[in-house]
Amino acid sequence: MVRIIPPTPSGLAEAARLLLAGIPVALPTETVYGLAAPALDEQACGQVFLLKGRPLTDPLIVHIAEPGDALALAEWNPLAERLAARFWPGPLTLVLPKKNIVPDAITAGRPSVALRCPAHPVFREVLRLAGQPLAAPSANPFMRLSPTCAAHVVEGLGPQGLVAVVDGGPCSVGVESTIVDVRDASRAVILRQGGVSREEIEAAAGVPVTVFQREIADLSEAADAPGLFARHYSPRTPLVLFSGEPPVSEHPQRPLAVIRWRSADARTDRTGVSNFAWTETGSPSEGARNLYHLLHQLDGQGFGLILAETPPGDGLGAALRDRLRRAAAQG
Ligand code: TXA
Ligand code: MG
């Protein structure tokens, strides 16, 4: 049984105690729930890899309470400073050359470390109480949908032996942080699109910004962006994306779930077809909050197939398209 810890002062103190005893605890962040362990405790981080079923070659993000805590862990530079000043605390992760204090097990042997200062008050308070950085990948089994509420965490990691989750309610952003490689201060490379849009990074970086495009299917190829497997974040139910009208007759699987971008476009008059929508309003931030939530919900309902409309637009819309393309990728 997973213990569900309320986000009260005594609950957070208990979470910090468990963490300091080397026991991983799932915590809410503004993006998705993370499975936390003290970042400098290799053994506790080993438990995180084990619980998630994550390959040891896929490094963990290290979370810090204050932006200034980055200086002890990584070689800082002016580009990192500009982006941190603009987006921390928040859904941005910076990849920088690591200092020796960061164990190789956390970075999967790489000379770089991924750092994030999260905005969620619960995560920040636990960081403060623990008094040290916390490594935290998303709190889902490897390759499955990320969790955006405590129930998702319990469902995914409960059977794997998770001890406790702090219930901070639903995540306000709903997709993972944007990961930017800033090792070279003369250019920024977006390794994973997420809660901070490319346009926002461009406005703050003051140097050229590119998006890492290579779709990586094989772990051994994953030199710079170890987590960018083509298939990732997947529901169990097969997922097919569409633009325009849903190609309902091309897909005989029933019952069929159709997800439109806006609820106003959802039709209700076809037999064997259930209709859903990513948003009421069409706003990308609403779509982000609902993305994993809706996929988790539909995944448990026995649909033969989910047909999902591709989210439009720039900014967060691009991050949503990226997630859905990975979720829909086969094998
Ligand atoms: O929003 C988030 O970032 C959430 C919350 C919990 O903070 N965390 C998260 O962690 O999404 P995870 O482990 O699911 O994804 C982190 C990604 C992985 O794809 C990993 O390969 C990549 O970050 N990563 C970690 N360290 C890296 C490094 N040194 N260089 C390049 N990529 C790195
Ligand atoms: Mg993840």
PDB file of N, CA and C and ligand atoms in Angstrom, residues 27-36 48 52 54 57-63 90-96 98 106-108 110-116 118 123 135-140 142 146-147 173 175-181 183 191-192 194-195 222-229 232-233 323, ligand 1:
ATOM      1  N   LEU A  27       6.651  13.281  -5.278  1.00  0.00           N
ATOM      2  CA  LEU A  27       6.280  14.652  -4.891  1.00  0.00           C
ATOM      3  C   LEU A  27       5.685  15.389  -6.077  1.00  0.00           C
ATOM      4  N   PRO A  28       4.737  16.307  -5.804  1.00  0.00           N
ATOM      5  CA  PRO A  28       4.196  17.098  -6.912  1.00  0.00           C
ATOM      6  C   PRO A  28       5.179  18.191  -7.347  1.00  0.00           C
ATOM      7  N   THR A  29       5.249  18.436  -8.648  1.00  0.00           N
ATOM      8  CA  THR A  29       5.873  19.663  -9.149  1.00  0.00           C
ATOM      9  C   THR A  29       4.820  20.346 -10.017  1.00  0.00           C
ATOM     10  N   GLU A  30       5.097  21.539 -10.499  1.00  0.00           N
ATOM     11  CA  GLU A  30       4.116  22.226 -11.340  1.00  0.00           C
ATOM     12  C   GLU A  30       3.968  21.550 -12.701  1.00  0.00           C
ATOM     13  N   THR A  31       4.967  20.724 -13.111  1.00  0.00           N
ATOM     14  CA  THR A  31       4.880  20.077 -14.426  1.00  0.00           C
ATOM     15  C   THR A  31       4.174  18.733 -14.301  1.00  0.00           C
ATOM     16  N   VAL A  32       4.873  17.768 -13.676  1.00  0.00           N
ATOM     17  CA  VAL A  32       4.322  16.429 -13.437  1.00  0.00           C
ATOM     18  C   VAL A  32       4.839  16.000 -12.075  1.00  0.00           C
ATOM     19  N   TYR A  33       4.309  14.895 -11.535  1.00  0.00           N
ATOM     20  CA  TYR A  33       4.843  14.378 -10.265  1.00  0.00           C
ATOM     21  C   TYR A  33       6.227  13.774 -10.512  1.00  0.00           C
ATOM     22  N   GLY A  34       7.124  13.967  -9.531  1.00  0.00           N
ATOM     23  CA  GLY A  34       8.468  13.407  -9.635  1.00  0.00           C
ATOM     24  C   GLY A  34       8.689  12.359  -8.557  1.00  0.00           C
ATOM     25  N   LEU A  35       9.576  11.405  -8.854  1.00  0.00           N
ATOM     26  CA  LEU A  35       9.954  10.398  -7.862  1.00  0.00           C
ATOM     27  C   LEU A  35      11.309  10.825  -7.296  1.00  0.00           C
ATOM     28  N   ALA A  36      11.275  11.387  -6.078  1.00  0.00           N
ATOM     29  CA  ALA A  36      12.457  12.072  -5.549  1.00  0.00           C
ATOM     30  C   ALA A  36      13.327  11.172  -4.678  1.00  0.00           C
ATOM     31  N   VAL A  48      15.424   4.667  -7.193  1.00  0.00           N
ATOM     32  CA  VAL A  48      14.560   5.382  -8.142  1.00  0.00           C
ATOM     33  C   VAL A  48      14.597   4.692  -9.510  1.00  0.00           C
ATOM     34  N   LYS A  52      11.250   2.693 -11.156  1.00  0.00           N
ATOM     35  CA  LYS A  52      10.718   3.107 -12.462  1.00  0.00           C
ATOM     36  C   LYS A  52      10.979   2.069 -13.553  1.00  0.00           C
ATOM     37  N   ARG A  54      13.824   2.022 -14.977  1.00  0.00           N
ATOM     38  CA  ARG A  54      14.491   2.909 -15.930  1.00  0.00           C
ATOM     39  C   ARG A  54      15.910   2.425 -16.185  1.00  0.00           C
ATOM     40  N   THR A  57      21.314   4.008 -18.028  1.00  0.00           N
ATOM     41  CA  THR A  57      21.940   4.902 -19.008  1.00  0.00           C
ATOM     42  C   THR A  57      21.156   6.197 -19.184  1.00  0.00           C
ATOM     43  N   ASP A  58      19.991   6.327 -18.530  1.00  0.00           N
ATOM     44  CA  ASP A  58      19.140   7.517 -18.711  1.00  0.00           C
ATOM     45  C   ASP A  58      19.225   8.384 -17.451  1.00  0.00           C
ATOM     46  N   PRO A  59      19.945   9.521 -17.532  1.00  0.00           N
ATOM     47  CA  PRO A  59      20.263  10.297 -16.325  1.00  0.00           C
ATOM     48  C   PRO A  59      19.052  10.997 -15.704  1.00  0.00           C
ATOM     49  N   LEU A  60      19.204  11.385 -14.424  1.00  0.00           N
ATOM     50  CA  LEU A  60      18.124  12.021 -13.672  1.00  0.00           C
ATOM     51  C   LEU A  60      18.309  13.540 -13.627  1.00  0.00           C
ATOM     52  N   ILE A  61      17.199  14.267 -13.533  1.00  0.00           N
ATOM     53  CA  ILE A  61      17.251  15.717 -13.314  1.00  0.00           C
ATOM     54  C   ILE A  61      17.450  15.973 -11.818  1.00  0.00           C
ATOM     55  N   VAL A  62      18.323  16.910 -11.496  1.00  0.00           N
ATOM     56  CA  VAL A  62      18.562  17.284 -10.099  1.00  0.00           C
ATOM     57  C   VAL A  62      17.806  18.583  -9.807  1.00  0.00           C
ATOM     58  N   HIS A  63      16.982  18.546  -8.746  1.00  0.00           N
ATOM     59  CA  HIS A  63      16.149  19.692  -8.378  1.00  0.00           C
ATOM     60  C   HIS A  63      16.771  20.439  -7.213  1.00  0.00           C
ATOM     61  N   GLY A  90      10.655  27.408 -11.972  1.00  0.00           N
ATOM     62  CA  GLY A  90       9.693  27.143 -13.036  1.00  0.00           C
ATOM     63  C   GLY A  90      10.064  25.943 -13.879  1.00  0.00           C
ATOM     64  N   PRO A  91       9.275  25.722 -14.957  1.00  0.00           N
ATOM     65  CA  PRO A  91       9.386  24.478 -15.729  1.00  0.00           C
ATOM     66  C   PRO A  91      10.519  24.485 -16.760  1.00  0.00           C
ATOM     67  N   LEU A  92      11.720  24.832 -16.318  1.00  0.00           N
ATOM     68  CA  LEU A  92      12.895  24.859 -17.194  1.00  0.00           C
ATOM     69  C   LEU A  92      14.001  24.035 -16.556  1.00  0.00           C
ATOM     70  N   THR A  93      14.641  23.176 -17.369  1.00  0.00           N
ATOM     71  CA  THR A  93      15.791  22.386 -16.904  1.00  0.00           C
ATOM     72  C   THR A  93      16.997  22.773 -17.743  1.00  0.00           C
ATOM     73  N   LEU A  94      18.111  23.041 -17.075  1.00  0.00           N
ATOM     74  CA  LEU A  94      19.332  23.456 -17.772  1.00  0.00           C
ATOM     75  C   LEU A  94      20.370  22.337 -17.702  1.00  0.00           C
ATOM     76  N   VAL A  95      20.948  21.985 -18.848  1.00  0.00           N
ATOM     77  CA  VAL A  95      22.038  21.007 -18.882  1.00  0.00           C
ATOM     78  C   VAL A  95      23.359  21.771 -18.923  1.00  0.00           C
ATOM     79  N   LEU A  96      24.223  21.479 -17.934  1.00  0.00           N
ATOM     80  CA  LEU A  96      25.492  22.198 -17.748  1.00  0.00           C
ATOM     81  C   LEU A  96      26.603  21.192 -17.440  1.00  0.00           C
ATOM     82  N   LYS A  98      28.966  19.240 -15.250  1.00  0.00           N
ATOM     83  CA  LYS A  98      28.762  18.942 -13.833  1.00  0.00           C
ATOM     84  C   LYS A  98      30.033  19.132 -13.022  1.00  0.00           C
ATOM     85  N   ILE A 106      23.992   9.390 -11.173  1.00  0.00           N
ATOM     86  CA  ILE A 106      22.859  10.294 -11.432  1.00  0.00           C
ATOM     87  C   ILE A 106      22.902  10.795 -12.872  1.00  0.00           C
ATOM     88  N   THR A 107      24.103  11.030 -13.388  1.00  0.00           N
ATOM     89  CA  THR A 107      24.224  11.579 -14.740  1.00  0.00           C
ATOM     90  C   THR A 107      24.497  10.476 -15.763  1.00  0.00           C
ATOM     91  N   ALA A 108      24.393   9.224 -15.325  1.00  0.00           N
ATOM     92  CA  ALA A 108      24.649   8.073 -16.206  1.00  0.00           C
ATOM     93  C   ALA A 108      26.040   8.180 -16.831  1.00  0.00           C
ATOM     94  N   ARG A 110      27.685  10.763 -17.615  1.00  0.00           N
ATOM     95  CA  ARG A 110      27.989  11.915 -18.466  1.00  0.00           C
ATOM     96  C   ARG A 110      28.705  13.014 -17.695  1.00  0.00           C
ATOM     97  N   PRO A 111      29.431  13.857 -18.421  1.00  0.00           N
ATOM     98  CA  PRO A 111      30.095  14.989 -17.774  1.00  0.00           C
ATOM     99  C   PRO A 111      29.151  16.162 -17.533  1.00  0.00           C
ATOM    100  N   SER A 112      27.869  16.001 -17.885  1.00  0.00           N
ATOM    101  CA  SER A 112      26.908  17.101 -17.708  1.00  0.00           C
ATOM    102  C   SER A 112      25.844  16.699 -16.693  1.00  0.00           C
ATOM    103  N   VAL A 113      25.193  17.724 -16.122  1.00  0.00           N
ATOM    104  CA  VAL A 113      24.088  17.458 -15.203  1.00  0.00           C
ATOM    105  C   VAL A 113      22.903  18.333 -15.598  1.00  0.00           C
ATOM    106  N   ALA A 114      21.692  17.784 -15.458  1.00  0.00           N
ATOM    107  CA  ALA A 114      20.463  18.537 -15.740  1.00  0.00           C
ATOM    108  C   ALA A 114      19.927  19.100 -14.422  1.00  0.00           C
ATOM    109  N   LEU A 115      19.744  20.424 -14.348  1.00  0.00           N
ATOM    110  CA  LEU A 115      19.320  21.090 -13.114  1.00  0.00           C
ATOM    111  C   LEU A 115      18.000  21.803 -13.306  1.00  0.00           C
ATOM    112  N   ARG A 116      17.147  21.714 -12.280  1.00  0.00           N
ATOM    113  CA  ARG A 116      15.873  22.439 -12.342  1.00  0.00           C
ATOM    114  C   ARG A 116      15.530  22.970 -10.960  1.00  0.00           C
ATOM    115  N   PRO A 118      12.299  23.944  -9.266  1.00  0.00           N
ATOM    116  CA  PRO A 118      10.854  23.870  -9.500  1.00  0.00           C
ATOM    117  C   PRO A 118      10.097  24.968  -8.760  1.00  0.00           C
ATOM    118  N   PHE A 123       7.115  20.927  -3.392  1.00  0.00           N
ATOM    119  CA  PHE A 123       8.449  20.413  -3.730  1.00  0.00           C
ATOM    120  C   PHE A 123       9.527  21.317  -3.130  1.00  0.00           C
ATOM    121  N   ALA A 135      17.167  14.442  -6.694  1.00  0.00           N
ATOM    122  CA  ALA A 135      16.987  13.945  -8.057  1.00  0.00           C
ATOM    123  C   ALA A 135      15.539  13.500  -8.187  1.00  0.00           C
ATOM    124  N   ALA A 136      14.921  13.792  -9.323  1.00  0.00           N
ATOM    125  CA  ALA A 136      13.534  13.347  -9.509  1.00  0.00           C
ATOM    126  C   ALA A 136      13.186  13.223 -10.983  1.00  0.00           C
ATOM    127  N   PRO A 137      13.081  11.988 -11.463  1.00  0.00           N
ATOM    128  CA  PRO A 137      12.471  11.782 -12.782  1.00  0.00           C
ATOM    129  C   PRO A 137      10.957  11.803 -12.610  1.00  0.00           C
ATOM    130  N   SER A 138      10.226  11.843 -13.698  1.00  0.00           N
ATOM    131  CA  SER A 138       8.777  11.753 -13.585  1.00  0.00           C
ATOM    132  C   SER A 138       8.413  10.433 -12.889  1.00  0.00           C
ATOM    133  N   ALA A 139       7.346  10.463 -12.077  1.00  0.00           N
ATOM    134  CA  ALA A 139       7.019   9.330 -11.202  1.00  0.00           C
ATOM    135  C   ALA A 139       6.125   8.315 -11.900  1.00  0.00           C
ATOM    136  N   ASN A 140       6.590   7.819 -13.045  1.00  0.00           N
ATOM    137  CA  ASN A 140       5.841   6.827 -13.819  1.00  0.00           C
ATOM    138  C   ASN A 140       6.791   5.684 -14.162  1.00  0.00           C
ATOM    139  N   PHE A 142       8.948   3.456 -16.519  1.00  0.00           N
ATOM    140  CA  PHE A 142       9.677   3.819 -17.740  1.00  0.00           C
ATOM    141  C   PHE A 142       8.792   3.612 -18.977  1.00  0.00           C
ATOM    142  N   SER A 146       3.293  10.135 -18.117  1.00  0.00           N
ATOM    143  CA  SER A 146       3.698  10.845 -16.906  1.00  0.00           C
ATOM    144  C   SER A 146       2.478  11.108 -16.025  1.00  0.00           C
ATOM    145  N   PRO A 147       2.692  11.180 -14.699  1.00  0.00           N
ATOM    146  CA  PRO A 147       1.580  11.376 -13.765  1.00  0.00           C
ATOM    147  C   PRO A 147       1.346  12.856 -13.460  1.00  0.00           C
ATOM    148  N   VAL A 173       0.902  22.893 -14.688  1.00  0.00           N
ATOM    149  CA  VAL A 173       1.391  22.985 -16.073  1.00  0.00           C
ATOM    150  C   VAL A 173       0.962  21.742 -16.847  1.00  0.00           C
ATOM    151  N   VAL A 175       2.672  19.290 -18.462  1.00  0.00           N
ATOM    152  CA  VAL A 175       3.695  18.600 -19.259  1.00  0.00           C
ATOM    153  C   VAL A 175       5.057  18.903 -18.636  1.00  0.00           C
ATOM    154  N   GLU A 176       6.036  18.061 -18.947  1.00  0.00           N
ATOM    155  CA  GLU A 176       7.347  18.159 -18.318  1.00  0.00           C
ATOM    156  C   GLU A 176       8.046  19.479 -18.651  1.00  0.00           C
ATOM    157  N   SER A 177       9.127  19.723 -17.908  1.00  0.00           N
ATOM    158  CA  SER A 177       9.919  20.936 -18.114  1.00  0.00           C
ATOM    159  C   SER A 177      10.574  20.922 -19.494  1.00  0.00           C
ATOM    160  N   THR A 178      10.863  22.107 -19.979  1.00  0.00           N
ATOM    161  CA  THR A 178      11.675  22.272 -21.185  1.00  0.00           C
ATOM    162  C   THR A 178      13.133  22.066 -20.791  1.00  0.00           C
ATOM    163  N   ILE A 179      13.828  21.187 -21.524  1.00  0.00           N
ATOM    164  CA  ILE A 179      15.251  20.934 -21.213  1.00  0.00           C
ATOM    165  C   ILE A 179      16.105  21.655 -22.249  1.00  0.00           C
ATOM    166  N   VAL A 180      16.996  22.522 -21.762  1.00  0.00           N
ATOM    167  CA  VAL A 180      17.856  23.283 -22.668  1.00  0.00           C
ATOM    168  C   VAL A 180      19.319  22.993 -22.340  1.00  0.00           C
ATOM    169  N   ASP A 181      20.043  22.565 -23.356  1.00  0.00           N
ATOM    170  CA  ASP A 181      21.480  22.343 -23.222  1.00  0.00           C
ATOM    171  C   ASP A 181      22.174  23.696 -23.368  1.00  0.00           C
ATOM    172  N   ARG A 183      25.480  24.125 -22.252  1.00  0.00           N
ATOM    173  CA  ARG A 183      26.899  23.900 -21.939  1.00  0.00           C
ATOM    174  C   ARG A 183      27.778  24.893 -22.685  1.00  0.00           C
ATOM    175  N   LEU A 191      16.534  20.389 -25.873  1.00  0.00           N
ATOM    176  CA  LEU A 191      16.570  18.920 -25.984  1.00  0.00           C
ATOM    177  C   LEU A 191      15.173  18.331 -25.849  1.00  0.00           C
ATOM    178  N   ARG A 192      14.333  18.986 -25.056  1.00  0.00           N
ATOM    179  CA  ARG A 192      12.947  18.521 -24.891  1.00  0.00           C
ATOM    180  C   ARG A 192      12.060  19.747 -24.768  1.00  0.00           C
ATOM    181  N   GLY A 194       8.712  21.737 -23.662  1.00  0.00           N
ATOM    182  CA  GLY A 194       7.905  21.531 -22.465  1.00  0.00           C
ATOM    183  C   GLY A 194       7.277  22.817 -21.985  1.00  0.00           C
ATOM    184  N   GLY A 195       7.198  22.961 -20.669  1.00  0.00           N
ATOM    185  CA  GLY A 195       6.436  24.033 -20.038  1.00  0.00           C
ATOM    186  C   GLY A 195       6.831  25.445 -20.407  1.00  0.00           C
ATOM    187  N   ALA A 222      21.949   7.636 -28.088  1.00  0.00           N
ATOM    188  CA  ALA A 222      21.439   8.817 -27.417  1.00  0.00           C
ATOM    189  C   ALA A 222      22.547   9.618 -26.733  1.00  0.00           C
ATOM    190  N   ALA A 223      23.420  10.205 -27.516  1.00  0.00           N
ATOM    191  CA  ALA A 223      24.575  10.863 -26.936  1.00  0.00           C
ATOM    192  C   ALA A 223      24.230  12.143 -26.183  1.00  0.00           C
ATOM    193  N   ASP A 224      23.566  13.050 -26.841  1.00  0.00           N
ATOM    194  CA  ASP A 224      23.287  14.339 -26.217  1.00  0.00           C
ATOM    195  C   ASP A 224      21.947  14.394 -25.523  1.00  0.00           C
ATOM    196  N   ALA A 225      21.004  13.659 -26.022  1.00  0.00           N
ATOM    197  CA  ALA A 225      19.644  13.740 -25.496  1.00  0.00           C
ATOM    198  C   ALA A 225      19.165  12.343 -25.149  1.00  0.00           C
ATOM    199  N   PRO A 226      19.660  11.815 -24.033  1.00  0.00           N
ATOM    200  CA  PRO A 226      19.419  10.415 -23.715  1.00  0.00           C
ATOM    201  C   PRO A 226      17.947  10.053 -23.581  1.00  0.00           C
ATOM    202  N   GLY A 227      17.093  11.022 -23.270  1.00  0.00           N
ATOM    203  CA  GLY A 227      15.701  10.669 -23.034  1.00  0.00           C
ATOM    204  C   GLY A 227      14.805  10.799 -24.250  1.00  0.00           C
ATOM    205  N   LEU A 228      15.371  11.180 -25.387  1.00  0.00           N
ATOM    206  CA  LEU A 228      14.504  11.491 -26.524  1.00  0.00           C
ATOM    207  C   LEU A 228      14.235  10.277 -27.400  1.00  0.00           C
ATOM    208  N   PHE A 229      13.765   9.211 -26.786  1.00  0.00           N
ATOM    209  CA  PHE A 229      13.414   8.051 -27.596  1.00  0.00           C
ATOM    210  C   PHE A 229      12.197   8.405 -28.426  1.00  0.00           C
ATOM    211  N   HIS A 232       7.690   7.096 -26.310  1.00  0.00           N
ATOM    212  CA  HIS A 232       7.846   7.537 -24.922  1.00  0.00           C
ATOM    213  C   HIS A 232       6.457   7.962 -24.464  1.00  0.00           C
ATOM    214  N   TYR A 233       6.251   8.080 -23.188  1.00  0.00           N
ATOM    215  CA  TYR A 233       5.025   8.689 -22.687  1.00  0.00           C
ATOM    216  C   TYR A 233       3.769   8.030 -23.251  1.00  0.00           C
ATOM    217  N   ARG A 323       4.824  15.630 -27.501  1.00  0.00           N
ATOM    218  CA  ARG A 323       4.440  14.560 -26.575  1.00  0.00           C
ATOM    219  C   ARG A 323       3.532  13.557 -27.257  1.00  0.00           C
TER     220      ARG A 323
HETATM  221  O1  TXA B   1       9.274  18.460 -15.477  1.00  0.00           O
HETATM  222  C1  TXA B   1      10.201  17.671 -15.319  1.00  0.00           C
HETATM  223  O2  TXA B   1      11.299  17.840 -15.838  1.00  0.00           O
HETATM  224  C2  TXA B   1       9.943  16.439 -14.436  1.00  0.00           C
HETATM  225  C3  TXA B   1       9.713  16.925 -13.005  1.00  0.00           C
HETATM  226  C4  TXA B   1       9.572  15.774 -12.045  1.00  0.00           C
HETATM  227  O3  TXA B   1      10.753  17.781 -12.634  1.00  0.00           O
HETATM  228  N1  TXA B   1      11.032  15.520 -14.520  1.00  0.00           N
HETATM  229  C5  TXA B   1      11.247  14.765 -15.621  1.00  0.00           C
HETATM  230  O4  TXA B   1      12.298  13.862 -15.470  1.00  0.00           O
HETATM  231  O5  TXA B   1      10.584  14.838 -16.626  1.00  0.00           O
HETATM  232  P1  TXA B   1      12.522  12.643 -16.472  1.00  0.00           P
HETATM  233  O6  TXA B   1      13.626  11.865 -15.842  1.00  0.00           O
HETATM  234  O7  TXA B   1      11.264  11.928 -16.704  1.00  0.00           O
HETATM  235  O8  TXA B   1      13.049  13.307 -17.749  1.00  0.00           O
HETATM  236  C6  TXA B   1      14.307  13.936 -17.700  1.00  0.00           C
HETATM  237  C7  TXA B   1      14.959  13.908 -19.018  1.00  0.00           C
HETATM  238  C8  TXA B   1      15.322  12.507 -19.451  1.00  0.00           C
HETATM  239  O9  TXA B   1      14.906  12.361 -20.789  1.00  0.00           O
HETATM  240  C9  TXA B   1      16.835  12.489 -19.354  1.00  0.00           C
HETATM  241  O10 TXA B   1      17.394  11.657 -20.337  1.00  0.00           O
HETATM  242  C10 TXA B   1      17.189  13.944 -19.560  1.00  0.00           C
HETATM  243  O11 TXA B   1      16.187  14.625 -18.890  1.00  0.00           O
HETATM  244  N2  TXA B   1      18.474  14.283 -18.957  1.00  0.00           N
HETATM  245  C11 TXA B   1      18.845  14.168 -17.674  1.00  0.00           C
HETATM  246  N3  TXA B   1      20.133  14.521 -17.498  1.00  0.00           N
HETATM  247  C12 TXA B   1      20.584  14.889 -18.708  1.00  0.00           C
HETATM  248  C13 TXA B   1      21.841  15.345 -19.203  1.00  0.00           C
HETATM  249  N4  TXA B   1      22.908  15.487 -18.409  1.00  0.00           N
HETATM  250  N5  TXA B   1      21.951  15.630 -20.523  1.00  0.00           N
HETATM  251  C14 TXA B   1      20.887  15.486 -21.338  1.00  0.00           C
HETATM  252  N6  TXA B   1      19.671  15.049 -20.937  1.00  0.00           N
HETATM  253  C15 TXA B   1      19.530  14.739 -19.654  1.00  0.00           C
END
